[in-house]
Amino acid sequence: MVASPTASATRAEPKPAPAVAPRSIARLISRVRAEVMDALDRELAVHDMSAAQMIVLSTLATGEADSASGLCKGISYDPGAMTRMIDRLEQKGLVRRRPHPEDRRTMNLELTAEGQQLYPKLAAVKDAVLKRFLAGFSDAEVATLDRLLNLMLANR
């Protein structure tokens, strides 16, 4: 059976992976992530926060997740460690657990008023750190980097 021209035109064949040193790219991505997280930890210390805690608050503030399991999936975090982190953020008065209205086994998470008030300050620190790491990049290069990293995520 011969495929119709429209069927083959609408179905894009995946491009083969380029001949590069994948370990080098993976190592660089890992190193950049570690350096960014370390810089965030240092800068956020004045707010008694860690980079990991800021990421949780950011994920809740932007509505990307509203439960511990959603946070774990969204930021690739261990469930046990996430429970302990939520406990710490709750003790700091930044996050609260609320029963899910339709599933009594699930707890929804939300920022408290204090968490909502602190979040913009943390976001400003994150933006300043990322700006420092992107110094010397043109706007077009930043857009290309963003596009390429998202493409890598889409290929997983």
Tab-separated table of C-alpha atoms in Angstrom:
chain	number	residue	atom	x	y	z
A	1	MET	CA	0.000	0.000	0.000
A	2	VAL	CA	1.329	3.446	-0.950
A	3	ALA	CA	1.028	6.270	1.553
A	4	SER	CA	-0.767	9.317	0.299
A	5	PRO	CA	1.371	12.454	-0.133
A	6	THR	CA	-0.694	14.332	2.464
A	7	ALA	CA	-0.267	11.614	5.081
A	8	SER	CA	3.514	11.597	4.732
A	9	ALA	CA	3.691	15.391	4.577
A	10	THR	CA	1.831	15.805	7.867
A	11	ARG	CA	3.923	13.221	9.693
A	12	ALA	CA	7.379	14.613	10.315
A	13	GLU	CA	10.157	12.092	10.650
A	14	PRO	CA	12.316	12.698	13.715
A	15	LYS	CA	15.744	14.043	12.903
A	16	PRO	CA	18.629	11.774	13.841
A	17	ALA	CA	20.606	12.854	16.866
A	18	PRO	CA	23.662	14.894	15.902
A	19	ALA	CA	27.121	13.371	16.185
A	20	VAL	CA	28.304	15.153	19.340
A	21	ALA	CA	29.812	14.177	22.626
A	22	PRO	CA	26.612	13.679	24.674
A	23	ARG	CA	28.572	13.187	27.886
A	24	SER	CA	30.101	16.610	27.428
A	25	ILE	CA	26.687	18.236	26.993
A	26	ALA	CA	25.206	16.302	29.925
A	27	ARG	CA	28.188	17.241	32.083
A	28	LEU	CA	27.861	20.919	31.160
A	29	ILE	CA	24.113	20.963	31.833
A	30	SER	CA	24.692	19.297	35.190
A	31	ARG	CA	27.502	21.698	36.070
A	32	VAL	CA	25.490	24.790	35.095
A	33	ARG	CA	22.553	23.538	37.167
A	34	ALA	CA	24.808	22.945	40.189
A	35	GLU	CA	26.426	26.371	39.861
A	36	VAL	CA	23.062	28.133	39.513
A	37	MET	CA	21.662	26.273	42.530
A	38	ASP	CA	24.765	27.110	44.607
A	39	ALA	CA	24.518	30.794	43.635
A	40	LEU	CA	20.807	30.796	44.499
A	41	ASP	CA	21.513	29.155	47.860
A	42	ARG	CA	24.048	31.876	48.694
A	43	GLU	CA	21.781	34.737	47.585
A	44	LEU	CA	18.636	33.339	49.227
A	45	ALA	CA	20.352	32.787	52.590
A	46	VAL	CA	19.416	36.348	53.612
A	47	HIS	CA	15.779	35.208	53.418
A	48	ASP	CA	16.525	31.965	55.322
A	49	MET	CA	15.650	30.022	52.163
A	50	SER	CA	17.366	27.481	49.949
A	51	ALA	CA	17.151	27.244	46.167
A	52	ALA	CA	15.110	24.042	46.494
A	53	GLN	CA	12.626	25.747	48.839
A	54	MET	CA	12.362	28.720	46.470
A	55	ILE	CA	11.610	26.362	43.576
A	56	VAL	CA	8.781	24.780	45.589
A	57	LEU	CA	7.336	28.197	46.468
A	58	SER	CA	7.676	29.321	42.854
A	59	THR	CA	5.953	26.201	41.551
A	60	LEU	CA	3.053	26.754	43.957
A	61	ALA	CA	2.893	30.504	43.278
A	62	THR	CA	2.696	30.025	39.509
A	63	GLY	CA	0.081	27.267	39.779
A	64	GLU	CA	2.290	24.641	38.124
A	65	ALA	CA	1.440	22.263	40.976
A	66	ASP	CA	-0.806	22.249	44.030
A	67	SER	CA	0.137	18.978	45.728
A	68	ALA	CA	3.240	17.175	46.930
A	69	SER	CA	2.937	14.608	44.139
A	70	GLY	CA	2.536	17.374	41.554
A	71	LEU	CA	5.642	19.083	42.915
A	72	CYS	CA	7.632	15.834	42.782
A	73	LYS	CA	6.655	15.212	39.170
A	74	GLY	CA	7.239	18.795	38.093
A	75	ILE	CA	10.666	19.228	39.635
A	76	SER	CA	11.884	15.599	39.801
A	77	TYR	CA	12.147	15.414	43.571
A	78	ASP	CA	12.017	12.440	45.917
A	79	PRO	CA	8.594	12.133	47.652
A	80	GLY	CA	10.104	11.624	51.125
A	81	ALA	CA	12.381	14.625	50.751
A	82	MET	CA	9.459	16.662	49.397
A	83	THR	CA	7.354	15.855	52.472
A	84	ARG	CA	10.176	17.063	54.726
A	85	MET	CA	10.601	20.220	52.633
A	86	ILE	CA	6.870	20.983	52.804
A	87	ASP	CA	7.019	20.419	56.566
A	88	ARG	CA	9.850	22.993	56.840
A	89	LEU	CA	8.012	25.507	54.653
A	90	GLU	CA	4.867	24.973	56.711
A	91	GLN	CA	6.838	25.530	59.948
A	92	LYS	CA	8.150	28.795	58.460
A	93	GLY	CA	4.537	29.833	57.843
A	94	LEU	CA	4.972	30.033	54.054
A	95	VAL	CA	2.865	27.046	52.919
A	96	ARG	CA	-0.288	25.421	54.215
A	97	ARG	CA	-1.887	22.082	53.531
A	98	ARG	CA	-5.605	21.975	52.782
A	99	PRO	CA	-7.770	18.895	52.306
A	100	HIS	CA	-8.622	18.254	48.663
A	101	PRO	CA	-12.341	18.957	48.202
A	102	GLU	CA	-13.002	15.726	46.256
A	103	ASP	CA	-10.320	13.314	47.473
A	104	ARG	CA	-9.866	13.020	51.213
A	105	ARG	CA	-6.575	11.130	50.726
A	106	THR	CA	-5.002	14.157	49.055
A	107	MET	CA	-3.812	17.422	50.510
A	108	ASN	CA	-3.600	20.518	48.366
A	109	LEU	CA	-0.821	23.006	49.005
A	110	GLU	CA	-1.029	26.772	48.867
A	111	LEU	CA	1.077	29.736	49.824
A	112	THR	CA	0.087	31.523	52.992
A	113	ALA	CA	-0.158	35.311	53.030
A	114	GLU	CA	3.454	35.360	54.254
A	115	GLY	CA	4.484	33.062	51.401
A	116	GLN	CA	2.723	35.277	48.871
A	117	GLN	CA	4.456	38.320	50.317
A	118	LEU	CA	7.907	36.679	50.265
A	119	TYR	CA	7.632	35.112	46.805
A	120	PRO	CA	8.262	38.315	44.756
A	121	LYS	CA	11.448	38.949	46.743
A	122	LEU	CA	12.648	35.409	46.041
A	123	ALA	CA	11.729	35.729	42.362
A	124	ALA	CA	13.782	38.938	42.154
A	125	VAL	CA	16.801	37.115	43.622
A	126	LYS	CA	16.337	34.265	41.124
A	127	ASP	CA	16.068	36.724	38.229
A	128	ALA	CA	19.241	38.535	39.330
A	129	VAL	CA	21.195	35.269	39.595
A	130	LEU	CA	20.007	34.082	36.171
A	131	LYS	CA	20.811	37.485	34.680
A	132	ARG	CA	24.338	37.142	36.020
A	133	PHE	CA	24.700	33.686	34.436
A	134	LEU	CA	23.383	35.020	31.117
A	135	ALA	CA	25.677	38.066	31.056
A	136	GLY	CA	27.138	38.503	27.596
A	137	PHE	CA	24.268	36.679	25.873
A	138	SER	CA	22.206	38.587	23.325
A	139	ASP	CA	18.410	38.444	23.550
A	140	ALA	CA	18.446	36.167	20.495
A	141	GLU	CA	20.953	33.821	22.160
A	142	VAL	CA	18.832	33.639	25.317
A	143	ALA	CA	15.774	32.827	23.179
A	144	THR	CA	17.752	30.152	21.312
A	145	LEU	CA	19.012	28.613	24.551
A	146	ASP	CA	15.468	28.543	25.919
A	147	ARG	CA	14.157	26.947	22.712
A	148	LEU	CA	16.925	24.325	22.613
A	149	LEU	CA	16.558	23.332	26.274
A	150	ASN	CA	12.792	22.987	25.816
A	151	LEU	CA	13.404	20.869	22.722
A	152	MET	CA	15.656	18.603	24.780
A	153	LEU	CA	12.876	18.223	27.348
A	154	ALA	CA	10.342	17.459	24.625
A	155	ASN	CA	12.625	14.697	23.299
A	156	ARG	CA	12.738	12.782	26.564
